[in-house]
Short mmCIF file of C-alpha atoms in Angstrom, two decimals:
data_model
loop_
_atom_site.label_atom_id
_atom_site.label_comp_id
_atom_site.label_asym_id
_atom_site.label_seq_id
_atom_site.Cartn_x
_atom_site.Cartn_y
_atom_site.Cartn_z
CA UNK A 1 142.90 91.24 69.73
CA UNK A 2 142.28 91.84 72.92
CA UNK A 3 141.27 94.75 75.00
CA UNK A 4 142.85 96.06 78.15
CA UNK A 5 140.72 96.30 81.49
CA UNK A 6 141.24 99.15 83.56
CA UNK A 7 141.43 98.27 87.10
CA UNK A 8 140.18 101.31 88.42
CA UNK A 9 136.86 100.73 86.06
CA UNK A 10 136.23 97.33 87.21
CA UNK A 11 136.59 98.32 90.77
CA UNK A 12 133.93 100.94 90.59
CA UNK A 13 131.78 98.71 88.55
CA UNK A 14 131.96 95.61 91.49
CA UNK A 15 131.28 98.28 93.79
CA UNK A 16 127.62 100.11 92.43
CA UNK A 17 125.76 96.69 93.32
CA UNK A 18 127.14 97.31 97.25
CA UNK A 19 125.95 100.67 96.74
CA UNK A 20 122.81 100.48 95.27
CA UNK A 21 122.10 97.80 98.21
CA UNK A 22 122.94 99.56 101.00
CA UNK A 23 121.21 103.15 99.97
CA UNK A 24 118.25 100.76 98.83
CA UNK A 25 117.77 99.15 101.96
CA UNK A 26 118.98 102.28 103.88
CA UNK A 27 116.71 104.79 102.57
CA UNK A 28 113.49 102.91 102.64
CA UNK A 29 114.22 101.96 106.16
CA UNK A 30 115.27 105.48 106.75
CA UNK A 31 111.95 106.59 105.50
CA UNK A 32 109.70 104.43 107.64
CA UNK A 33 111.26 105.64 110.72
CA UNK A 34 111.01 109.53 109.36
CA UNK A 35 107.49 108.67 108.96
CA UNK A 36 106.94 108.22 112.45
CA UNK A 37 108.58 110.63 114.16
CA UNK A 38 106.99 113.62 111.98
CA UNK A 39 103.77 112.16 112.80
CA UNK A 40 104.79 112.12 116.65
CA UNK A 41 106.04 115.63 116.23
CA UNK A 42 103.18 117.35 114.50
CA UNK A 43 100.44 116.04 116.48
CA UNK A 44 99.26 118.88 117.97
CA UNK A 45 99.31 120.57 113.83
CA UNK A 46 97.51 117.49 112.82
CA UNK A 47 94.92 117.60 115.43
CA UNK A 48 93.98 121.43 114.90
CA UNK A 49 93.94 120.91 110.80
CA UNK A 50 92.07 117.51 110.71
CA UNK A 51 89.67 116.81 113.37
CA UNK A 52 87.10 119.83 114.88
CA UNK A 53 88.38 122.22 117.23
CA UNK A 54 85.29 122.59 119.34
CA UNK A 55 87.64 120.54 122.13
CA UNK A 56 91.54 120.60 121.54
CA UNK A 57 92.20 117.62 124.04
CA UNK A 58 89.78 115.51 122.24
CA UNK A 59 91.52 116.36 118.94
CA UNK A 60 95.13 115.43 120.41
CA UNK A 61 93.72 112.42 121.77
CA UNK A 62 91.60 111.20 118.21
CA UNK A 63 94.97 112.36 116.47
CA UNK A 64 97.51 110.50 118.99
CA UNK A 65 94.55 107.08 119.02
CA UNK A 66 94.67 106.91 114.87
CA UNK A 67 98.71 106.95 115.72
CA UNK A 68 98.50 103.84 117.42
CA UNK A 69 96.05 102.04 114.88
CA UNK A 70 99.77 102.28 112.46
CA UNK A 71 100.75 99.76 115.28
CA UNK A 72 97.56 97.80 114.80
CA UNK A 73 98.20 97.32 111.55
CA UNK A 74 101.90 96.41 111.36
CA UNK A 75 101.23 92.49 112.06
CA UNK A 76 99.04 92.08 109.06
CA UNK A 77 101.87 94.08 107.01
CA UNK A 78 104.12 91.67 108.21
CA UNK A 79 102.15 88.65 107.00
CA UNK A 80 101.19 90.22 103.60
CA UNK A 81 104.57 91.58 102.60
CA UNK A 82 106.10 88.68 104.24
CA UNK A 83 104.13 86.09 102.19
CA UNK A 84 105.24 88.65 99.21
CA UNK A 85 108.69 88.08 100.29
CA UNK A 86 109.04 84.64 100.42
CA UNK A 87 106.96 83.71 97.63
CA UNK A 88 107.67 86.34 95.28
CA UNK A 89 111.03 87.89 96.21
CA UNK A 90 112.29 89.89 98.87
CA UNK A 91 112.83 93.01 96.24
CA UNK A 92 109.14 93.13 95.38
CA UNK A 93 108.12 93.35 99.51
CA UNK A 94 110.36 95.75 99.86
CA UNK A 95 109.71 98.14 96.89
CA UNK A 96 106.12 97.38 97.52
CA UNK A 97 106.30 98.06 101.06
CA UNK A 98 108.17 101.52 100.60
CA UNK A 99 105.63 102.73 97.67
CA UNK A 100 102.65 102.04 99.88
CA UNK A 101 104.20 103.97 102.68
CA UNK A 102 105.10 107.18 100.38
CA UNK A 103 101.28 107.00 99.47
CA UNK A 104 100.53 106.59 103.27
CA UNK A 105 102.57 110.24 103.62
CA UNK A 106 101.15 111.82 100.23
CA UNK A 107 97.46 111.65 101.56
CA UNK A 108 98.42 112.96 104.80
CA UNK A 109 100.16 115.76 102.82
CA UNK A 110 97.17 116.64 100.89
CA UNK A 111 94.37 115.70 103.52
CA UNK A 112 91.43 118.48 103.27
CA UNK A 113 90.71 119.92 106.49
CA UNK A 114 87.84 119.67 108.52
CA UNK A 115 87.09 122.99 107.94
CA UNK A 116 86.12 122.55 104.50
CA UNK A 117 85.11 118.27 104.37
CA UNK A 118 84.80 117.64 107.74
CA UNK A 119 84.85 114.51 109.35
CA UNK A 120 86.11 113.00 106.00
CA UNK A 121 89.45 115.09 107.31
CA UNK A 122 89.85 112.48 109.83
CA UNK A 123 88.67 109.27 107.66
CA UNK A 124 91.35 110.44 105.24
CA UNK A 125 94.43 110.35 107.99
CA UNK A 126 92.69 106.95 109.46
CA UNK A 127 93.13 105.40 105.41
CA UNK A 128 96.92 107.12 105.78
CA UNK A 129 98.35 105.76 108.74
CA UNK A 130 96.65 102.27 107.83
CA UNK A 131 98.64 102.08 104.37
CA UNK A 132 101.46 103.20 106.60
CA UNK A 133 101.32 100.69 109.65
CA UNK A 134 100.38 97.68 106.47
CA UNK A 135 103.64 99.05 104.76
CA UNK A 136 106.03 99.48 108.04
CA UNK A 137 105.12 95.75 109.35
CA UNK A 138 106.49 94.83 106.02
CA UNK A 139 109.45 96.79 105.83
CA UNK A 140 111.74 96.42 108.14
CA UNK A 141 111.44 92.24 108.17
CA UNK A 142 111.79 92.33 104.26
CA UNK A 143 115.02 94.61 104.67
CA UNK A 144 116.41 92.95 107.03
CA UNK A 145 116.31 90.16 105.29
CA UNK A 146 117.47 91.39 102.06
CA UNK A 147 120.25 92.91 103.93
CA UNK A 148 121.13 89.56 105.52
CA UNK A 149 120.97 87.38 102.42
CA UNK A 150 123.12 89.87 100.54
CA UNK A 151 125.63 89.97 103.25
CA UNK A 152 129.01 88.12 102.86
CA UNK A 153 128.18 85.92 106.01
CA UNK A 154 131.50 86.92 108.13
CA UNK A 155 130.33 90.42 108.02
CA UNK A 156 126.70 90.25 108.43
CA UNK A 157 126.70 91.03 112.01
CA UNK A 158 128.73 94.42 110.66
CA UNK A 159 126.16 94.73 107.30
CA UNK A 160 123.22 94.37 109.55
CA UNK A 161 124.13 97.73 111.85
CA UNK A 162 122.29 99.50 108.46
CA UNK A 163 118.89 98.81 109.68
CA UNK A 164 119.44 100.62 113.23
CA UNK A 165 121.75 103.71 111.69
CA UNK A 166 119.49 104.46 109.13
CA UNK A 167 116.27 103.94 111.26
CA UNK A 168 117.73 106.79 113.86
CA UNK A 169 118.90 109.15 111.05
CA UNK A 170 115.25 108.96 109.50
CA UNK A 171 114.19 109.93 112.99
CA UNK A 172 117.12 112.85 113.68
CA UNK A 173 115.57 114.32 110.11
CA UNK A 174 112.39 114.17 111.48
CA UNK A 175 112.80 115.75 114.47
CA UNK A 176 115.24 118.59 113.62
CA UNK A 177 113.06 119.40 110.47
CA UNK A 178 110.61 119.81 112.87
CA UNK A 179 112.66 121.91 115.19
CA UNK A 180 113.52 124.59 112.33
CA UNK A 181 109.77 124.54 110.58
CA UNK A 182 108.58 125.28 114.21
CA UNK A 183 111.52 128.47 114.88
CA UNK A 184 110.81 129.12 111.18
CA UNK A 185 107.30 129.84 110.13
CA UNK A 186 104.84 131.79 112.54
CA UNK A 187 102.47 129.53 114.60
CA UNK A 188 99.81 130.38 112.02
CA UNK A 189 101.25 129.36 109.00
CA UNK A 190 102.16 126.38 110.55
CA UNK A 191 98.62 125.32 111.18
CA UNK A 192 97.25 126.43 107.89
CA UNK A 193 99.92 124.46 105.33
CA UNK A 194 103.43 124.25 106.95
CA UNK A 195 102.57 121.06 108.71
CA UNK A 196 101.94 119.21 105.59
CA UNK A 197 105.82 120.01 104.55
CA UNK A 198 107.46 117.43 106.18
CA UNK A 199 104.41 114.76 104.96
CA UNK A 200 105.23 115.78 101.44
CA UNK A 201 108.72 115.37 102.08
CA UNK A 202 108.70 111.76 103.13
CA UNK A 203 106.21 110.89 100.28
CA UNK A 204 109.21 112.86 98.10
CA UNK A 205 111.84 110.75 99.89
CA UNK A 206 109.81 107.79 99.71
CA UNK A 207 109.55 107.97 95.84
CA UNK A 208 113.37 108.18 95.59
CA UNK A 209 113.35 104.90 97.69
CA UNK A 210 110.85 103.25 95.43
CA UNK A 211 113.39 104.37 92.39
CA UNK A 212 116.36 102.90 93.57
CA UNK A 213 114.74 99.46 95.05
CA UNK A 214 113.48 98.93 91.28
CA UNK A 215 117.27 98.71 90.61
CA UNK A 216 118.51 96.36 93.18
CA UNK A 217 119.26 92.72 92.07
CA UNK A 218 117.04 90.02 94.01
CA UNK A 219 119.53 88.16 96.92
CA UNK A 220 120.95 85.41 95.58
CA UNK A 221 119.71 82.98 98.49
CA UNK A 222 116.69 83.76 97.29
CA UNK A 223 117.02 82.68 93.73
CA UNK A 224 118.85 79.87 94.57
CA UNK A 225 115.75 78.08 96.45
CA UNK A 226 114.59 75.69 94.93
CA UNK A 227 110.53 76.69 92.97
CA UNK A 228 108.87 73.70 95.41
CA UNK A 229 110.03 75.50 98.49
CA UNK A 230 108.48 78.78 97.21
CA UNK A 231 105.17 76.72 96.76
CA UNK A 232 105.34 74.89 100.01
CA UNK A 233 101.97 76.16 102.00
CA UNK A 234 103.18 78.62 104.62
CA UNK A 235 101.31 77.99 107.63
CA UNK A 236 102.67 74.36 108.35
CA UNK A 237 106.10 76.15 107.93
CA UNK A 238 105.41 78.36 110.80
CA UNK A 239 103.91 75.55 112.97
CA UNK A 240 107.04 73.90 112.72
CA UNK A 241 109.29 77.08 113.44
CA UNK A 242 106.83 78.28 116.19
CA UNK A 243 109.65 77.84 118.58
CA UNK A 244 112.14 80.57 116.55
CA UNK A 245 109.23 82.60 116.47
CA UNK A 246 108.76 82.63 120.06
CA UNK A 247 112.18 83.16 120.26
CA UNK A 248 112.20 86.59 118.30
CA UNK A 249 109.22 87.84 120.43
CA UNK A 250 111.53 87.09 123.55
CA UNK A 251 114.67 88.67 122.01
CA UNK A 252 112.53 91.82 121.17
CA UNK A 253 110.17 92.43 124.37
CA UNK A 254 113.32 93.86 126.41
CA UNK A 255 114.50 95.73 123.59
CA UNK A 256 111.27 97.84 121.66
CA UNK A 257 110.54 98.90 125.20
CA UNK A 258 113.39 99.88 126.37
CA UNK A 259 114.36 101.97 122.93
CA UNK A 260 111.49 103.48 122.90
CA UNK A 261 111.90 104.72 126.26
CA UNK A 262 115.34 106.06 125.98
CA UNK A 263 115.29 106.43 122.24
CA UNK A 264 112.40 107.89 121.64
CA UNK A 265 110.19 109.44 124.53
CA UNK A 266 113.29 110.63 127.00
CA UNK A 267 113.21 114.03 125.75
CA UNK A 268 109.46 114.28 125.47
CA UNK A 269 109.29 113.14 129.23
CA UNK A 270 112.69 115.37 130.36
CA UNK A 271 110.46 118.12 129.09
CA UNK A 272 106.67 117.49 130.19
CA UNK A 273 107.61 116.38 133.36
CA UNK A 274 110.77 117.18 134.67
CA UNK A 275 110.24 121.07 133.43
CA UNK A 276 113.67 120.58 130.74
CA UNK A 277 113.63 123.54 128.37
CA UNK A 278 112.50 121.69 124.71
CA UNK A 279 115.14 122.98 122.60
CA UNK A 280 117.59 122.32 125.15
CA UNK A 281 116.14 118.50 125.24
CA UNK A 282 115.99 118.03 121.29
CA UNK A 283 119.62 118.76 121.87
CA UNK A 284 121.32 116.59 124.55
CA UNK A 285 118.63 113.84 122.19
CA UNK A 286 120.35 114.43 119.26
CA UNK A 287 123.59 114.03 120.91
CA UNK A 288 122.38 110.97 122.73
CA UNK A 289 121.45 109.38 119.18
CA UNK A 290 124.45 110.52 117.74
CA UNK A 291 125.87 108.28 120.25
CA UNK A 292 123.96 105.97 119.40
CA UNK A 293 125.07 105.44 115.51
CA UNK A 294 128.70 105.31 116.69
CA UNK A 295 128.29 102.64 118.88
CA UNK A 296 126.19 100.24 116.16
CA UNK A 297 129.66 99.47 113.96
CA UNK A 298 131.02 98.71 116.80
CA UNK A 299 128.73 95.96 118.15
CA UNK A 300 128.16 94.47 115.15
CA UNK A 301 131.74 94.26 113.84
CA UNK A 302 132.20 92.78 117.85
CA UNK A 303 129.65 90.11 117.01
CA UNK A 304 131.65 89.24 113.58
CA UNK A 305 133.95 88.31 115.59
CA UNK A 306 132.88 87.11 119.32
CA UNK A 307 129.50 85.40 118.37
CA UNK A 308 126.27 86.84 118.61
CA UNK A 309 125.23 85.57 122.17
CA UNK A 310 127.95 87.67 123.58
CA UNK A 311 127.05 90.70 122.67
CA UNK A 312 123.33 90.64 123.07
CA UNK A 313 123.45 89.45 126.67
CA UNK A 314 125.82 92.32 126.85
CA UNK A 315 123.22 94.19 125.75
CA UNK A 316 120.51 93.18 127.95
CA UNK A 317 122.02 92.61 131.13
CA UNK A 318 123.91 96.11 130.52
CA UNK A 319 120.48 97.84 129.98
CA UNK A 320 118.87 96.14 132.88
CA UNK A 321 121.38 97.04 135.84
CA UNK A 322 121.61 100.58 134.08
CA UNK A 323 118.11 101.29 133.60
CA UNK A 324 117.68 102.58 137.45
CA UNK A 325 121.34 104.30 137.86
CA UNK A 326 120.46 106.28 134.51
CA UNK A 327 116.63 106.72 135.66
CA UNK A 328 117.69 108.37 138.64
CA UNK A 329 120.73 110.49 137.43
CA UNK A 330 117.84 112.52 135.16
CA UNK A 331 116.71 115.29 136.76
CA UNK A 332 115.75 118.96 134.92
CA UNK A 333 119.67 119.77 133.49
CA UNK A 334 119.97 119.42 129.69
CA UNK A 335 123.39 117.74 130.21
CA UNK A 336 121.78 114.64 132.68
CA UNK A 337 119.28 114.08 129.13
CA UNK A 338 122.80 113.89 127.06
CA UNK A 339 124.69 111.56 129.79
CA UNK A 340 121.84 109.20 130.35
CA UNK A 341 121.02 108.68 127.15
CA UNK A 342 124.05 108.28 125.53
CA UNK A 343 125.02 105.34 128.48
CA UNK A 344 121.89 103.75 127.71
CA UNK A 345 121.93 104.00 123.80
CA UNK A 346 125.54 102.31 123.89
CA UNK A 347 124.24 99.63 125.56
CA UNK A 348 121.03 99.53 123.97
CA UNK A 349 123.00 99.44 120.23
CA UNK A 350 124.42 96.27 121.86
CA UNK A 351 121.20 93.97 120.47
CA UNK A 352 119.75 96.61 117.81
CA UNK A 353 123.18 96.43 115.65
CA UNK A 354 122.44 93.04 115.34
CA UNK A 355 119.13 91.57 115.89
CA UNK A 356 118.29 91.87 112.32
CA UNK A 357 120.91 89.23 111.20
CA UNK A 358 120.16 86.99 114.27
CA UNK A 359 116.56 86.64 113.58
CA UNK A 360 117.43 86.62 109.44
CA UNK A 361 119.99 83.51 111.04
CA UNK A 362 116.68 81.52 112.93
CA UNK A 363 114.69 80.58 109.77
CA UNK A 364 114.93 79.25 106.37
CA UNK A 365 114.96 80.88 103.41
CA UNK A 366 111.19 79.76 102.54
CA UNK A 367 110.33 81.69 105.47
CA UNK A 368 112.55 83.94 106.75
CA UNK A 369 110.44 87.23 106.17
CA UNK A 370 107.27 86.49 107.09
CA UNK A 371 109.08 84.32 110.02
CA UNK A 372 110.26 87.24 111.12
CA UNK A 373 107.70 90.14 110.43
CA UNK A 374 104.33 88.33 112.05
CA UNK A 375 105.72 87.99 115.57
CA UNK A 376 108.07 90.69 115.44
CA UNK A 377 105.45 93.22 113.80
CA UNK A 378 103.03 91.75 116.85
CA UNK A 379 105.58 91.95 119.62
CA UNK A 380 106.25 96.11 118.92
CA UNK A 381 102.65 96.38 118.56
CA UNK A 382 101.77 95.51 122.23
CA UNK A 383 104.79 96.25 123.98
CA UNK A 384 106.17 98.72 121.92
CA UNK A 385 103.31 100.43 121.02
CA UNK A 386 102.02 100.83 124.33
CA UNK A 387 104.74 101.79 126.30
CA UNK A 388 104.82 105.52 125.78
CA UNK A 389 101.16 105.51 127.12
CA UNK A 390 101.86 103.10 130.14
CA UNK A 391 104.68 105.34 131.35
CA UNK A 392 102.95 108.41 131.41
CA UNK A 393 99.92 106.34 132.93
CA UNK A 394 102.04 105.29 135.76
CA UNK A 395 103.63 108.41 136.00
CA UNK A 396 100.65 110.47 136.44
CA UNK A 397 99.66 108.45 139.25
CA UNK A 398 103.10 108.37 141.05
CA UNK A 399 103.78 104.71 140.21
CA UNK A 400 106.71 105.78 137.43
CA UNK A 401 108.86 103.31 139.39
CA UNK A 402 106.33 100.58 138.52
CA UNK A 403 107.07 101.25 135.01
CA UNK A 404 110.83 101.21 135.25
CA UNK A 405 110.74 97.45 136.99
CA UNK A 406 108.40 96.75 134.14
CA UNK A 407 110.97 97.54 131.72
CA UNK A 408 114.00 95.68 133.59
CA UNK A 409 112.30 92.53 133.95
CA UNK A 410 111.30 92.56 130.23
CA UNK A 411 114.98 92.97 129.69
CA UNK A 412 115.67 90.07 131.69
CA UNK A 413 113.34 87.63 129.64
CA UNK A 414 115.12 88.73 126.90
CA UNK A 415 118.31 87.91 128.61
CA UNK A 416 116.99 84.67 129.48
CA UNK A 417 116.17 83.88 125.73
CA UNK A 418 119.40 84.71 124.69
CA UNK A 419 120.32 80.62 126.31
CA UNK A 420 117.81 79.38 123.90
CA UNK A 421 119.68 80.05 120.77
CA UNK A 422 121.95 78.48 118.57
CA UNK A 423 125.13 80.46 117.98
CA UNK A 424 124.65 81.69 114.22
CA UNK A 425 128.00 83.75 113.72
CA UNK A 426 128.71 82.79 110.14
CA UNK A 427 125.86 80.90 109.17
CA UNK A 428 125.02 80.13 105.48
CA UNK A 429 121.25 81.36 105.14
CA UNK A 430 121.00 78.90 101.81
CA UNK A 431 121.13 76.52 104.66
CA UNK A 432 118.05 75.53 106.55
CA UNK A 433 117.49 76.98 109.89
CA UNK A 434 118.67 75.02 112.51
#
């Protein structure tokens, strides 16, 4: 006997494994980025609750410093969960990496204050954002790799847009839960518990992330290497890759400095120092990241189909000779935010859409995540995590133009490493790298 198949049952079925892949990857990206912005956001709660208030600037300042030891940390995140990755699989670094994260979040959300422990307030959100910068240097190379390998390889240039939209909606959360809490709840209540809300959230979201990694099916790239690659030492590995390596510090210099000047710290410095009203700047941001999601699809699909090479010199060179025009056109007007970022964000989307599968594309698959996450985690910690603060450096001195050549010429080098590499449009990751 045999028994009929329903077509519309075995179509659903093919498609829960595409779903549970990209909402696994998604939402644990998602998360890391949320993670960051809330903690950018609620600073100034953070500082008042956790460290004493005998001088506010010094408690900004301690609060903004342990922000930047989450940078400090990401390189050895990316060598742990990267070793995890490519020894052990790339589902267990990345359901790792998200768990350790929502615990990151869950102590913040429960921190005592200083009030009532003192300086053990502050120890407590030091522990937090190193679990958090350990578990972010991890993430995003063990997702993007994930996301890679479990692309069909003609549309990985298309899959790997994920990483980018999901990234910028975990920051759009952020920053509009934010927005309401602050409108919301009275000043005070803020201060005594409404700032650990949005913590408690991400720990919350960060759980869900954790549940639906457990469920995702290891990349088949992965399972298909052979067990004496997976216990091939990796240091001699990276010697002999040091040159893709190098390669995805130059592709990302131009780029984690330039985002986070026009993706992230454009409305913070169209309000501080060009007098914009905030709310009026959260908006024309939110419109200028909207922007910014379109455009990914449409860069990566582009790259499906053009080559990779293309569209990140695009990219750069686009962001470079923009950079200045765009600089310039931002004045105090809510609208010149919306414009300027939106311009630069399309271009900008140009190399984010795809980096992901272009560095997943340089290495083999005994190395590709912790090929990756070391220099990539090491290259946003020093010029990505230190931009915001060189900016308003050379701003405060009247050298902001300084800054903007700064940024331009990075974009160049990464231009100029664009020529370096092979065109990967295609390429079968079970192969190794060339």
């Amino acid at each position: 006997m045999t028994t009929a198949i329903n077509p519309k049952a075995a179509t659903a079925a093919a498609r829960r494994p595409l779903w549970r892949t990209l909402v696994g990857t998604g939402i644990g990206n998602a998360v890391e980025w949320y993670d960051w912005a809330v903690y950018a956001t609620f600073t100034p709660f953070l500082a008042g609750a956790l460290f004493s208030k005998a001088d506010k600037t010094s408690a900004v300042l301690a609060t903004l410093a342990i922000f930047a030891v989450g940078f400090v940390a990401r390189p050895f995140g990316g060598f742990l969960f990267g070793w995890i990755g490519d020894r052990i699989g790339r589902k267990s670094s990345m359901t790792l990496a998200v768990g350790l994260a929502s615990l990151g979040s869950l102590l913040i959300a429960v921190a005592p204050g200083y009030a009532q422990v003192g300086a053990l307030a502050s120890a407590t959100l030091l522990v937090a954002r190193l679990l958090q910068g350990l578990a972010h240097g991890g993430e995003l190379p063990s997702s993007q790799t994930y996301l890679s390998e479990m692309a069909p390889k003609e549309h990985r240039g298309f899959w790997a847009t994920l990483i980018y939209t999901s990234g910028t909606a975990g920051i759009l959360f952020g920053t509009l839960l934010g927005a309401v809490m602050t409108v919301v709840l009275p000043k005070v209540d803020m201060q005594v518990w409404g700032w650990r809300v949005p913590f408690a959230v991400g720990a919350a979201l960060g759980l869900y992330a954790l549940y639906m990694r457990s469920r995702l099916h290891e990349s088949e790239v992965f399972t298909g290497e052979e067990a004496k690659a997976k216990r091939a030492r990796i240091w001699p590995q990276i010697v002999r890759h040091r040159k893709q390596a190098l390669q995805v510090i130059g592709l990302t210099v131009g780029l984690t400095v330039i985002y986070y000047v026009w993706g992230v710290v454009a409305p913070s410095h169209a309000a501080t120092d060009l007098g914009m009203d905030r709310g009026a700047a959260l908006w024309a941001s939110v419109i200028g990241n909207l922007v910014f999601i379109a455009a990914l699809p449409f860069w990566g699909k582009l790259s499906d189909r053009i080559g990779r090479r293309k569209v990140l010199l695009t990219g750069a060179i686009g962001t470079a000779v923009l950079h200045f025009p765009m600089t310039w056109l931002l004045k105090d007007q809510p609208w010149e935010l919306a414009v300027s970022m939106s311009v630069m964000l399309i271009f900008i989307a140009a190399s984010a859409s795809i980096v992901p599968a272009v560095y997943a594309e340089l290495f083999p698959t005994s190395i590709r995540t912790i090929g990756v996450g070391v220099p990539y985690s090491i290259c946003v910690a020093v010029f990505g995590g230190t931009a915001p603060y060189l900016q308003s450096w050379l701003g405060s001195i009247h050298l902001g133009v300084l800054f903007s050549v700064y940024a331009v010429v990075l974009l160049l080098v990464s231009a100029a490493f664009v020529f370096t590499l092979p065109e990967t449009m295609g390429k079968d990751l079970a192969e190794d790298a060339v």
